[in-house]
mmCIF file of C-alpha atoms in Angstrom:
data_model
loop_
_atom_site.group_PDB
_atom_site.id
_atom_site.type_symbol
_atom_site.label_atom_id
_atom_site.label_comp_id
_atom_site.label_asym_id
_atom_site.label_seq_id
_atom_site.Cartn_x
_atom_site.Cartn_y
_atom_site.Cartn_z
ATOM 1 C CA MET A 1 -14.918 -20.423 -3.606
ATOM 2 C CA PHE A 2 -11.979 -20.360 -1.176
ATOM 3 C CA GLU A 3 -9.359 -22.899 -2.163
ATOM 4 C CA PHE A 4 -5.614 -23.019 -1.544
ATOM 5 C CA ARG A 5 -3.550 -25.056 -3.959
ATOM 6 C CA ILE A 6 0.181 -25.658 -3.675
ATOM 7 C CA ILE A 7 1.641 -25.830 -7.151
ATOM 8 C CA ALA A 8 5.333 -26.207 -6.259
ATOM 9 C CA GLN A 9 7.431 -26.759 -3.157
ATOM 10 C CA CYS A 10 11.161 -26.502 -2.532
ATOM 11 C CA PRO A 11 12.446 -29.949 -1.493
ATOM 12 C CA VAL A 12 15.330 -28.378 0.443
ATOM 13 C CA THR A 13 13.618 -25.652 2.482
ATOM 14 C CA GLY A 14 9.896 -26.398 2.218
ATOM 15 C CA ALA A 15 9.141 -23.014 0.622
ATOM 16 C CA ARG A 16 5.793 -23.130 -1.202
ATOM 17 C CA ALA A 17 4.323 -21.525 -4.315
ATOM 18 C CA GLY A 18 0.553 -21.576 -4.254
ATOM 19 C CA GLU A 19 -2.743 -20.090 -5.355
ATOM 20 C CA PHE A 20 -5.554 -18.953 -3.077
ATOM 21 C CA SER A 21 -8.899 -18.409 -4.782
ATOM 22 C CA THR A 22 -11.194 -15.623 -3.520
ATOM 23 C CA PRO A 23 -14.345 -13.912 -4.862
ATOM 24 C CA HIS A 24 -12.220 -10.999 -6.125
ATOM 25 C CA GLY A 25 -9.486 -13.002 -7.769
ATOM 26 C CA VAL A 26 -6.776 -15.616 -7.332
ATOM 27 C CA ILE A 27 -3.850 -14.646 -5.095
ATOM 28 C CA GLN A 28 -0.527 -16.101 -6.174
ATOM 29 C CA THR A 29 1.692 -16.889 -3.215
ATOM 30 C CA PRO A 30 4.118 -16.066 -1.692
ATOM 31 C CA VAL A 31 2.613 -12.595 -1.619
ATOM 32 C CA PHE A 32 3.274 -9.289 0.106
ATOM 33 C CA MET A 33 0.134 -7.291 0.903
ATOM 34 C CA PRO A 34 0.329 -3.466 1.174
ATOM 35 C CA VAL A 35 -1.404 -2.042 4.233
ATOM 36 C CA GLY A 36 -4.329 0.314 3.684
ATOM 37 C CA THR A 37 -5.392 0.859 7.305
ATOM 38 C CA LEU A 38 -7.927 3.603 6.598
ATOM 39 C CA ALA A 39 -9.157 2.373 3.190
ATOM 40 C CA THR A 40 -6.103 3.816 1.470
ATOM 41 C CA VAL A 41 -2.511 2.706 1.023
ATOM 42 C CA LYS A 42 -0.805 5.956 1.962
ATOM 43 C CA ALA A 43 0.437 8.007 -1.030
ATOM 44 C CA MET A 44 -0.841 5.460 -3.583
ATOM 45 C CA SER A 45 -3.896 5.377 -5.851
ATOM 46 C CA PRO A 46 -5.651 2.071 -6.632
ATOM 47 C CA ASP A 47 -4.409 2.200 -10.232
ATOM 48 C CA GLU A 48 -0.825 2.649 -9.057
ATOM 49 C CA LEU A 49 -1.179 -0.314 -6.717
ATOM 50 C CA VAL A 50 -2.354 -2.469 -9.609
ATOM 51 C CA ASP A 51 0.521 -1.218 -11.783
ATOM 52 C CA ILE A 52 3.151 -2.279 -9.232
ATOM 53 C CA GLY A 53 1.638 -5.736 -8.879
ATOM 54 C CA SER A 54 -0.464 -5.529 -5.717
ATOM 55 C CA GLN A 55 -2.719 -8.579 -5.637
ATOM 56 C CA ILE A 56 -4.391 -7.907 -2.290
ATOM 57 C CA ILE A 57 -4.391 -5.093 0.259
ATOM 58 C CA LEU A 58 -5.372 -4.711 3.909
ATOM 59 C CA GLY A 59 -7.888 -2.653 5.855
ATOM 60 C CA ASN A 60 -8.267 -2.346 9.620
ATOM 61 C CA THR A 61 -11.528 -3.016 11.420
ATOM 62 C CA TYR A 62 -10.870 -0.829 14.472
ATOM 63 C CA HIS A 63 -9.801 2.239 12.501
ATOM 64 C CA LEU A 64 -12.567 1.921 9.904
ATOM 65 C CA TYR A 65 -15.158 1.475 12.643
ATOM 66 C CA LEU A 66 -14.106 4.839 14.059
ATOM 67 C CA ARG A 67 -13.798 6.546 10.655
ATOM 68 C CA PRO A 68 -15.852 6.578 8.468
ATOM 69 C CA GLY A 69 -17.998 4.220 10.562
ATOM 70 C CA SER A 70 -20.195 1.207 9.907
ATOM 71 C CA ASP A 71 -23.227 3.222 8.717
ATOM 72 C CA ILE A 72 -21.338 4.898 5.880
ATOM 73 C CA LEU A 73 -19.561 1.688 4.896
ATOM 74 C CA THR A 74 -22.886 -0.162 4.807
ATOM 75 C CA LYS A 75 -24.419 2.500 2.580
ATOM 76 C CA ALA A 76 -21.317 2.409 0.356
ATOM 77 C CA GLY A 77 -21.764 -1.319 -0.165
ATOM 78 C CA GLY A 78 -18.619 -2.374 1.683
ATOM 79 C CA LEU A 79 -14.938 -1.592 1.533
ATOM 80 C CA HIS A 80 -14.299 -2.666 -2.078
ATOM 81 C CA SER A 81 -16.903 -0.260 -3.389
ATOM 82 C CA PHE A 82 -16.048 2.519 -0.930
ATOM 83 C CA MET A 83 -12.375 2.695 -1.982
ATOM 84 C CA ASN A 84 -12.841 1.464 -5.568
ATOM 85 C CA TRP A 85 -10.542 -1.534 -5.148
ATOM 86 C CA LYS A 86 -11.568 -4.477 -7.311
ATOM 87 C CA ARG A 87 -9.021 -7.034 -6.088
ATOM 88 C CA PRO A 88 -9.028 -9.027 -2.831
ATOM 89 C CA ILE A 89 -8.960 -7.360 0.595
ATOM 90 C CA LEU A 90 -7.932 -8.781 3.965
ATOM 91 C CA THR A 91 -9.124 -7.052 7.144
ATOM 92 C CA ASP A 92 -7.311 -7.146 10.461
ATOM 93 C CA SER A 93 -9.774 -7.889 13.267
ATOM 94 C CA GLY A 94 -8.798 -5.011 15.506
ATOM 95 C CA GLY A 95 -7.030 -7.446 17.812
ATOM 96 C CA PHE A 96 -3.654 -5.835 17.179
ATOM 97 C CA GLN A 97 -5.033 -2.597 18.632
ATOM 98 C CA VAL A 98 -5.497 -4.526 21.891
ATOM 99 C CA PHE A 99 -1.680 -4.635 21.844
ATOM 100 C CA SER A 100 -0.770 -1.310 20.250
ATOM 101 C CA LEU A 101 -3.276 0.790 22.235
ATOM 102 C CA ALA A 102 -2.683 -0.978 25.560
ATOM 103 C CA ARG A 103 -2.722 2.235 27.577
ATOM 104 C CA LEU A 104 -6.244 2.958 26.340
ATOM 105 C CA GLN A 105 -7.962 -0.320 27.218
ATOM 106 C CA LYS A 106 -8.932 -2.951 29.774
ATOM 107 C CA ILE A 107 -8.973 -6.629 28.740
ATOM 108 C CA THR A 108 -11.197 -9.410 30.080
ATOM 109 C CA ASP A 109 -12.168 -12.775 28.619
ATOM 110 C CA GLU A 110 -15.493 -11.237 27.621
ATOM 111 C CA SER A 111 -14.257 -8.163 25.735
ATOM 112 C CA VAL A 112 -11.861 -5.243 25.526
ATOM 113 C CA LEU A 113 -13.012 -1.952 26.962
ATOM 114 C CA CYS A 114 -11.190 0.591 24.803
ATOM 115 C CA ARG A 115 -11.072 4.332 24.395
ATOM 116 C CA SER A 116 -10.809 5.837 20.934
ATOM 117 C CA HIS A 117 -7.358 7.197 20.184
ATOM 118 C CA ILE A 118 -9.138 10.013 18.306
ATOM 119 C CA ASP A 119 -11.526 11.510 20.844
ATOM 120 C CA GLY A 120 -11.400 9.265 23.918
ATOM 121 C CA SER A 121 -14.912 7.894 23.441
ATOM 122 C CA GLN A 122 -15.567 4.420 24.827
ATOM 123 C CA LEU A 123 -15.688 1.328 22.607
ATOM 124 C CA VAL A 124 -16.301 -2.289 23.560
ATOM 125 C CA MET A 125 -14.360 -4.631 21.275
ATOM 126 C CA SER A 126 -15.175 -8.347 21.220
ATOM 127 C CA PRO A 127 -15.073 -11.297 18.811
ATOM 128 C CA GLU A 128 -18.716 -10.704 17.947
ATOM 129 C CA TRP A 129 -18.137 -6.980 17.368
ATOM 130 C CA SER A 130 -15.186 -7.750 15.105
ATOM 131 C CA MET A 131 -17.035 -10.349 13.018
ATOM 132 C CA LYS A 132 -20.034 -8.055 12.604
ATOM 133 C CA MET A 133 -17.863 -5.148 11.486
ATOM 134 C CA GLN A 134 -15.801 -7.302 9.117
ATOM 135 C CA GLY A 135 -19.078 -8.502 7.627
ATOM 136 C CA VAL A 136 -19.962 -4.860 6.934
ATOM 137 C CA LEU A 137 -16.522 -4.320 5.383
ATOM 138 C CA GLY A 138 -17.059 -7.322 3.106
ATOM 139 C CA SER A 139 -13.388 -8.263 2.927
ATOM 140 C CA ASP A 140 -12.410 -11.472 1.168
ATOM 141 C CA ILE A 141 -10.417 -12.590 4.213
ATOM 142 C CA ALA A 142 -11.456 -11.732 7.763
ATOM 143 C CA MET A 143 -9.306 -12.418 10.809
ATOM 144 C CA CYS A 144 -10.347 -13.803 14.182
ATOM 145 C CA PHE A 145 -10.240 -11.443 17.128
ATOM 146 C CA ASP A 146 -7.087 -12.268 19.102
ATOM 147 C CA GLN A 147 -4.749 -10.973 21.790
ATOM 148 C CA CYS A 148 -1.218 -10.132 20.716
ATOM 149 C CA CYS A 149 1.311 -10.153 23.554
ATOM 150 C CA GLU A 150 3.953 -7.466 23.985
ATOM 151 C CA TYR A 151 7.647 -8.375 23.960
ATOM 152 C CA PRO A 152 9.132 -9.256 26.324
ATOM 153 C CA ALA A 153 6.296 -10.941 28.212
ATOM 154 C CA THR A 154 6.362 -13.454 31.024
ATOM 155 C CA HIS A 155 5.352 -17.025 30.293
ATOM 156 C CA GLU A 156 2.301 -16.522 32.496
ATOM 157 C CA LYS A 157 1.117 -13.468 30.590
ATOM 158 C CA ALA A 158 1.810 -15.054 27.205
ATOM 159 C CA LYS A 159 -0.151 -18.166 28.240
ATOM 160 C CA GLU A 160 -3.071 -16.007 29.298
ATOM 161 C CA ALA A 161 -3.067 -14.384 25.849
ATOM 162 C CA VAL A 162 -2.896 -17.807 24.147
ATOM 163 C CA ASN A 163 -5.853 -19.096 26.154
ATOM 164 C CA ARG A 164 -7.854 -15.955 25.458
ATOM 165 C CA THR A 165 -6.974 -16.106 21.741
ATOM 166 C CA THR A 166 -8.378 -19.651 21.577
ATOM 167 C CA LEU A 167 -11.519 -18.624 23.449
ATOM 168 C CA TRP A 168 -12.007 -15.658 21.132
ATOM 169 C CA ALA A 169 -11.316 -17.790 18.034
ATOM 170 C CA LYS A 170 -14.163 -20.127 19.021
ATOM 171 C CA ARG A 171 -16.499 -17.185 19.553
ATOM 172 C CA SER A 172 -15.358 -15.551 16.301
ATOM 173 C CA LYS A 173 -16.050 -18.738 14.362
ATOM 174 C CA LYS A 174 -19.459 -19.198 15.995
ATOM 175 C CA TYR A 175 -20.624 -15.666 15.195
ATOM 176 C CA PHE A 176 -19.120 -15.816 11.712
ATOM 177 C CA SER A 177 -20.814 -19.148 10.925
ATOM 178 C CA ASP A 178 -24.175 -17.843 12.111
ATOM 179 C CA ASN A 179 -24.088 -14.379 10.550
ATOM 180 C CA ASN A 180 -21.433 -13.810 7.879
ATOM 181 C CA ASP A 181 -21.519 -14.972 4.256
ATOM 182 C CA SER A 182 -18.954 -17.778 4.096
ATOM 183 C CA LYS A 183 -19.276 -17.913 0.299
ATOM 184 C CA ARG A 184 -17.965 -14.363 0.023
ATOM 185 C CA GLN A 185 -15.673 -14.165 3.035
ATOM 186 C CA ALA A 186 -13.150 -16.568 4.588
ATOM 187 C CA LEU A 187 -12.233 -16.444 8.268
ATOM 188 C CA PHE A 188 -8.613 -17.102 9.274
ATOM 189 C CA GLY A 189 -7.552 -18.140 12.769
ATOM 190 C CA ILE A 190 -4.487 -16.620 14.444
ATOM 191 C CA VAL A 191 -1.718 -18.469 16.291
ATOM 192 C CA GLN A 192 -0.078 -16.678 19.242
ATOM 193 C CA GLY A 193 2.457 -17.747 21.885
ATOM 194 C CA SER A 194 5.176 -15.079 21.972
ATOM 195 C CA VAL A 195 8.654 -16.711 21.847
ATOM 196 C CA TYR A 196 7.764 -19.676 24.080
ATOM 197 C CA ASP A 197 8.001 -23.022 22.294
ATOM 198 C CA ASP A 198 5.357 -24.769 24.393
ATOM 199 C CA LEU A 199 2.885 -21.913 23.946
ATOM 200 C CA ARG A 200 3.444 -21.748 20.194
ATOM 201 C CA ARG A 201 2.716 -25.462 20.004
ATOM 202 C CA GLN A 202 -0.336 -25.157 22.227
ATOM 203 C CA SER A 203 -1.761 -22.254 20.259
ATOM 204 C CA ALA A 204 -1.089 -23.886 16.876
ATOM 205 C CA GLU A 205 -2.714 -27.140 17.933
ATOM 206 C CA GLU A 206 -5.771 -25.403 19.399
ATOM 207 C CA ILE A 207 -6.318 -22.903 16.576
ATOM 208 C CA CYS A 208 -5.590 -25.356 13.755
ATOM 209 C CA GLY A 209 -7.906 -27.820 15.465
ATOM 210 C CA LEU A 210 -10.776 -25.403 14.805
ATOM 211 C CA ASP A 211 -10.286 -25.983 11.050
ATOM 212 C CA PHE A 212 -10.121 -22.516 9.532
ATOM 213 C CA PRO A 213 -9.423 -22.086 5.779
ATOM 214 C CA GLY A 214 -6.181 -20.262 6.616
ATOM 215 C CA TYR A 215 -4.045 -19.177 9.538
ATOM 216 C CA GLY A 216 -2.330 -16.022 10.686
ATOM 217 C CA ILE A 217 0.854 -16.165 12.729
ATOM 218 C CA GLY A 218 0.709 -13.281 15.187
ATOM 219 C CA GLY A 219 2.858 -11.967 17.973
ATOM 220 C CA LEU A 220 6.101 -11.827 15.997
ATOM 221 C CA SER A 221 8.030 -8.791 14.743
ATOM 222 C CA VAL A 222 7.121 -7.014 17.994
ATOM 223 C CA GLY A 223 10.677 -6.590 19.283
ATOM 224 C CA GLU A 224 12.158 -10.087 19.377
ATOM 225 C CA SER A 225 15.334 -10.941 17.461
ATOM 226 C CA HIS A 226 15.249 -12.259 13.918
ATOM 227 C CA GLU A 227 16.587 -15.571 15.228
ATOM 228 C CA ALA A 228 13.741 -15.869 17.738
ATOM 229 C CA MET A 229 11.225 -15.203 14.964
ATOM 230 C CA TYR A 230 12.729 -17.864 12.724
ATOM 231 C CA HIS A 231 12.838 -20.356 15.587
ATOM 232 C CA SER A 232 9.110 -19.876 16.236
ATOM 233 C CA LEU A 233 8.373 -20.367 12.538
ATOM 234 C CA ASP A 234 10.459 -23.562 12.501
ATOM 235 C CA ILE A 235 8.323 -24.928 15.336
ATOM 236 C CA LEU A 236 5.061 -24.011 13.622
ATOM 237 C CA ASN A 237 6.162 -25.429 10.271
ATOM 238 C CA ASP A 238 5.848 -28.944 11.676
ATOM 239 C CA ILE A 239 2.437 -28.352 13.263
ATOM 240 C CA MET A 240 0.373 -26.161 10.949
ATOM 241 C CA PRO A 241 -1.547 -27.939 8.187
ATOM 242 C CA ARG A 242 0.272 -28.044 4.886
ATOM 243 C CA GLN A 243 -2.849 -27.554 2.782
ATOM 244 C CA LYS A 244 -3.824 -24.192 4.298
ATOM 245 C CA PRO A 245 -2.233 -20.749 3.640
ATOM 246 C CA ARG A 246 -0.001 -19.289 6.363
ATOM 247 C CA TYR A 247 0.061 -15.552 6.933
ATOM 248 C CA LEU A 248 2.892 -13.975 8.960
ATOM 249 C CA MET A 249 1.288 -10.818 10.291
ATOM 250 C CA GLY A 250 3.110 -7.479 10.391
ATOM 251 C CA VAL A 251 6.353 -8.625 8.774
ATOM 252 C CA GLY A 252 7.787 -6.665 5.840
ATOM 253 C CA TYR A 253 11.541 -6.405 6.307
ATOM 254 C CA PRO A 254 13.060 -7.953 3.156
ATOM 255 C CA LEU A 255 15.361 -10.459 4.886
ATOM 256 C CA ASN A 256 12.544 -11.540 7.190
ATOM 257 C CA ILE A 257 10.344 -12.172 4.165
ATOM 258 C CA VAL A 258 12.787 -14.438 2.302
ATOM 259 C CA GLU A 259 13.783 -16.312 5.477
ATOM 260 C CA SER A 260 10.125 -16.819 6.375
ATOM 261 C CA ILE A 261 9.233 -18.047 2.897
ATOM 262 C CA ALA A 262 11.968 -20.639 3.417
ATOM 263 C CA ARG A 263 10.021 -21.711 6.520
ATOM 264 C CA GLY A 264 6.718 -22.243 4.738
ATOM 265 C CA VAL A 265 5.059 -18.828 5.038
ATOM 266 C CA ASP A 266 2.784 -17.765 2.170
ATOM 267 C CA MET A 267 1.499 -14.264 2.995
ATOM 268 C CA PHE A 268 2.955 -11.086 4.516
ATOM 269 C CA ASP A 269 1.891 -7.537 5.355
ATOM 270 C CA CYS A 270 3.596 -4.564 6.970
ATOM 271 C CA VAL A 271 3.476 -0.761 7.088
ATOM 272 C CA MET A 272 7.284 -0.622 6.813
ATOM 273 C CA PRO A 273 7.500 0.038 3.031
ATOM 274 C CA THR A 274 5.052 2.949 3.184
ATOM 275 C CA ARG A 275 6.214 4.357 6.524
ATOM 276 C CA ASN A 276 9.859 4.221 5.505
ATOM 277 C CA GLY A 277 8.988 5.800 2.179
ATOM 278 C CA ARG A 278 7.364 8.774 3.882
ATOM 279 C CA ASN A 279 10.568 9.168 5.876
ATOM 280 C CA ALA A 280 12.888 9.019 2.829
ATOM 281 C CA THR A 281 14.310 5.591 3.633
ATOM 282 C CA VAL A 282 14.254 3.079 0.798
ATOM 283 C CA PHE A 283 15.056 -0.581 0.292
ATOM 284 C CA THR A 284 17.419 -1.601 -2.485
ATOM 285 C CA SER A 285 18.903 -4.907 -3.603
ATOM 286 C CA LYS A 286 21.987 -4.093 -1.495
ATOM 287 C CA GLY A 287 20.311 -2.791 1.637
ATOM 288 C CA ARG A 288 18.670 0.411 2.839
ATOM 289 C CA LEU A 289 19.382 3.985 1.811
ATOM 290 C CA ASN A 290 18.767 7.149 3.794
ATOM 291 C CA MET A 291 17.877 9.498 0.982
ATOM 292 C CA ARG A 292 18.417 12.649 3.025
ATOM 293 C CA GLY A 293 22.148 11.874 3.113
ATOM 294 C CA ALA A 294 24.438 14.523 1.635
ATOM 295 C CA SER A 295 26.312 11.928 -0.441
ATOM 296 C CA HIS A 296 23.301 11.687 -2.782
ATOM 297 C CA ALA A 297 23.348 15.387 -3.704
ATOM 298 C CA GLU A 298 25.414 14.848 -6.872
ATOM 299 C CA ASP A 299 24.607 11.179 -7.455
ATOM 300 C CA PHE A 300 22.800 10.761 -10.762
ATOM 301 C CA ARG A 301 22.245 7.018 -10.537
ATOM 302 C CA PRO A 302 18.816 5.487 -9.891
ATOM 303 C CA LEU A 303 17.939 4.314 -6.400
ATOM 304 C CA ASP A 304 18.638 0.721 -7.428
ATOM 305 C CA ASP A 305 20.322 -0.382 -10.658
ATOM 306 C CA GLU A 306 18.434 -3.690 -10.458
ATOM 307 C CA CYS A 307 14.971 -2.153 -10.059
ATOM 308 C CA ASP A 308 12.632 -1.290 -12.922
ATOM 309 C CA CYS A 309 9.939 0.546 -10.956
ATOM 310 C CA TYR A 310 8.670 3.944 -12.149
ATOM 311 C CA THR A 311 10.864 5.773 -9.637
ATOM 312 C CA CYS A 312 14.062 4.006 -10.648
ATOM 313 C CA ARG A 313 13.334 4.313 -14.384
ATOM 314 C CA ASN A 314 12.746 8.050 -14.287
ATOM 315 C CA PHE A 315 14.568 9.798 -11.445
ATOM 316 C CA THR A 316 18.071 10.094 -10.014
ATOM 317 C CA ARG A 317 19.191 9.897 -6.422
ATOM 318 C CA SER A 318 20.158 13.550 -6.676
ATOM 319 C CA TYR A 319 16.639 14.643 -7.581
ATOM 320 C CA LEU A 320 15.018 12.331 -5.062
ATOM 321 C CA ARG A 321 17.301 13.605 -2.303
ATOM 322 C CA HIS A 322 16.300 17.148 -3.280
ATOM 323 C CA LEU A 323 12.619 16.226 -2.871
ATOM 324 C CA ALA A 324 13.321 14.660 0.512
ATOM 325 C CA VAL A 325 15.291 17.602 1.866
ATOM 326 C CA CYS A 326 12.639 20.044 0.660
ATOM 327 C CA GLY A 327 9.798 17.964 2.121
ATOM 328 C CA GLU A 328 8.017 17.704 -1.229
ATOM 329 C CA ILE A 329 4.999 15.374 -1.371
ATOM 330 C CA LEU A 330 6.243 13.882 -4.627
ATOM 331 C CA GLY A 331 9.265 12.504 -2.786
ATOM 332 C CA SER A 332 7.063 10.575 -0.351
ATOM 333 C CA ARG A 333 5.035 9.192 -3.232
ATOM 334 C CA LEU A 334 8.055 8.113 -5.267
ATOM 335 C CA PHE A 335 9.828 6.510 -2.280
ATOM 336 C CA THR A 336 6.635 4.702 -1.275
ATOM 337 C CA LEU A 337 6.035 3.422 -4.792
ATOM 338 C CA HIS A 338 9.589 2.085 -4.976
ATOM 339 C CA ASN A 339 9.475 0.413 -1.558
ATOM 340 C CA LEU A 340 6.171 -1.312 -2.278
ATOM 341 C CA TYR A 341 7.299 -2.412 -5.721
ATOM 342 C CA PHE A 342 10.561 -3.751 -4.281
ATOM 343 C CA THR A 343 8.835 -5.681 -1.490
ATOM 344 C CA ILE A 344 6.113 -7.107 -3.733
ATOM 345 C CA LYS A 345 8.802 -8.129 -6.222
ATOM 346 C CA ILE A 346 10.717 -10.073 -3.549
ATOM 347 C CA ALA A 347 7.725 -12.332 -3.003
ATOM 348 C CA ARG A 348 7.166 -12.692 -6.754
ATOM 349 C CA MET A 349 10.814 -13.580 -7.385
ATOM 350 C CA ALA A 350 10.724 -16.122 -4.575
ATOM 351 C CA ARG A 351 7.650 -17.693 -6.139
ATOM 352 C CA GLU A 352 9.334 -17.878 -9.535
ATOM 353 C CA ALA A 353 12.418 -19.451 -7.961
ATOM 354 C CA ILE A 354 10.335 -22.070 -6.140
ATOM 355 C CA ILE A 355 8.535 -23.024 -9.346
ATOM 356 C CA ALA A 356 11.844 -23.176 -11.234
ATOM 357 C CA GLY A 357 13.399 -25.376 -8.543
ATOM 358 C CA LYS A 358 15.988 -22.714 -7.691
ATOM 359 C CA PHE A 359 14.783 -21.294 -4.386
ATOM 360 C CA PRO A 360 17.899 -22.222 -2.316
ATOM 361 C CA GLU A 361 20.041 -20.325 -4.810
ATOM 362 C CA PHE A 362 17.669 -17.338 -4.715
ATOM 363 C CA LEU A 363 17.735 -17.330 -0.912
ATOM 364 C CA GLU A 364 21.509 -17.409 -0.644
ATOM 365 C CA ASP A 365 21.968 -14.797 -3.369
ATOM 366 C CA PHE A 366 19.529 -12.407 -1.706
ATOM 367 C CA LYS A 367 21.145 -12.836 1.712
ATOM 368 C CA ALA A 368 24.618 -12.272 0.266
ATOM 369 C CA LYS A 369 23.640 -8.995 -1.425
ATOM 370 C CA PHE A 370 21.153 -7.441 1.013
ATOM 371 C CA HIS A 371 23.018 -6.122 4.033
ATOM 372 C CA ASP A 372 21.007 -6.745 7.190
ATOM 373 C CA ASP A 373 20.062 -3.563 9.052
ATOM 374 C CA ASN A 374 22.511 -1.575 6.981
ATOM 375 C CA ILE A 375 21.433 2.000 6.409
ATOM 376 C CA THR A 376 23.987 3.323 3.983
ATOM 377 C CA GLU A 377 24.478 6.395 1.871
ATOM 378 C CA SER A 378 26.303 4.565 -0.914
#
């Protein structure tokens, strides 16, 4: 059921266009995956997600365990049925919460003793717990329980996280093999290592040696420079198996996406498009716009002349700025829709360019037009 097929590859950069088959449909890669942490992509309905081209979305094991809980999700028949999403779903293992909720937990090789960020109640997170919960969720792609290191981290601490990630990957695979339905769910391993070359190599060799059907690349986009991220990807490109999909976790900044595709990455996710949308910041083909800026008050152009999303086809910057300043819910929805459409389209355009043999030109054109970290009002 789970098969990854590369249908085209750029001979200059190594960028790949592929297809990954799952029980809920074929995912065409490269692909950007909207994040639906709590069984909803914020401000978007399932039909709207389909309309803008979402092939696969994410859910989060830790958050869904707390609310609505495993009992309700079991009775609902899993996450697809619960949220009425008929396309593929990937679930994060909860491992990232070991990083993001560090002040609430204690980590050992055996497990993570965590306190709920909601009510302070105690929770023991482990590879076995994560695999069991992801089995309840019934996602198409489950992720191994791992330890993501903060940035900056010492070599010693990063190595400890790498060793623990390998230990937990073995335990995740063992529990998954014994208890989960491998015909309906694929388990991906996760490579860690912070920004240390030797640890990235070690983690990639150990995790890829366990022979998962796909691999996440974790521990990036946590504060390091873009150059450090790209350097780590360059190292992994020579180690990770060509015939398996590669998923760069938590990366959604447009330039990072195109640069990472050029380094062999197939899958991406990030809360940035939705979070920025709720805060009236949008991506365009020329960079980012702060839509609360006064310069938009009498600007009757669309957000982006090159975008054909619902927002850009129907509303002006003037109106959208009005919604933002007034705090209207419609503004958050329209900004979110545009940002997701724009980000999903980047991956689709990259795929089309790879297949057409024109990816280097696409890459250079995008980099020339999109101004890195430029928040502008023009």
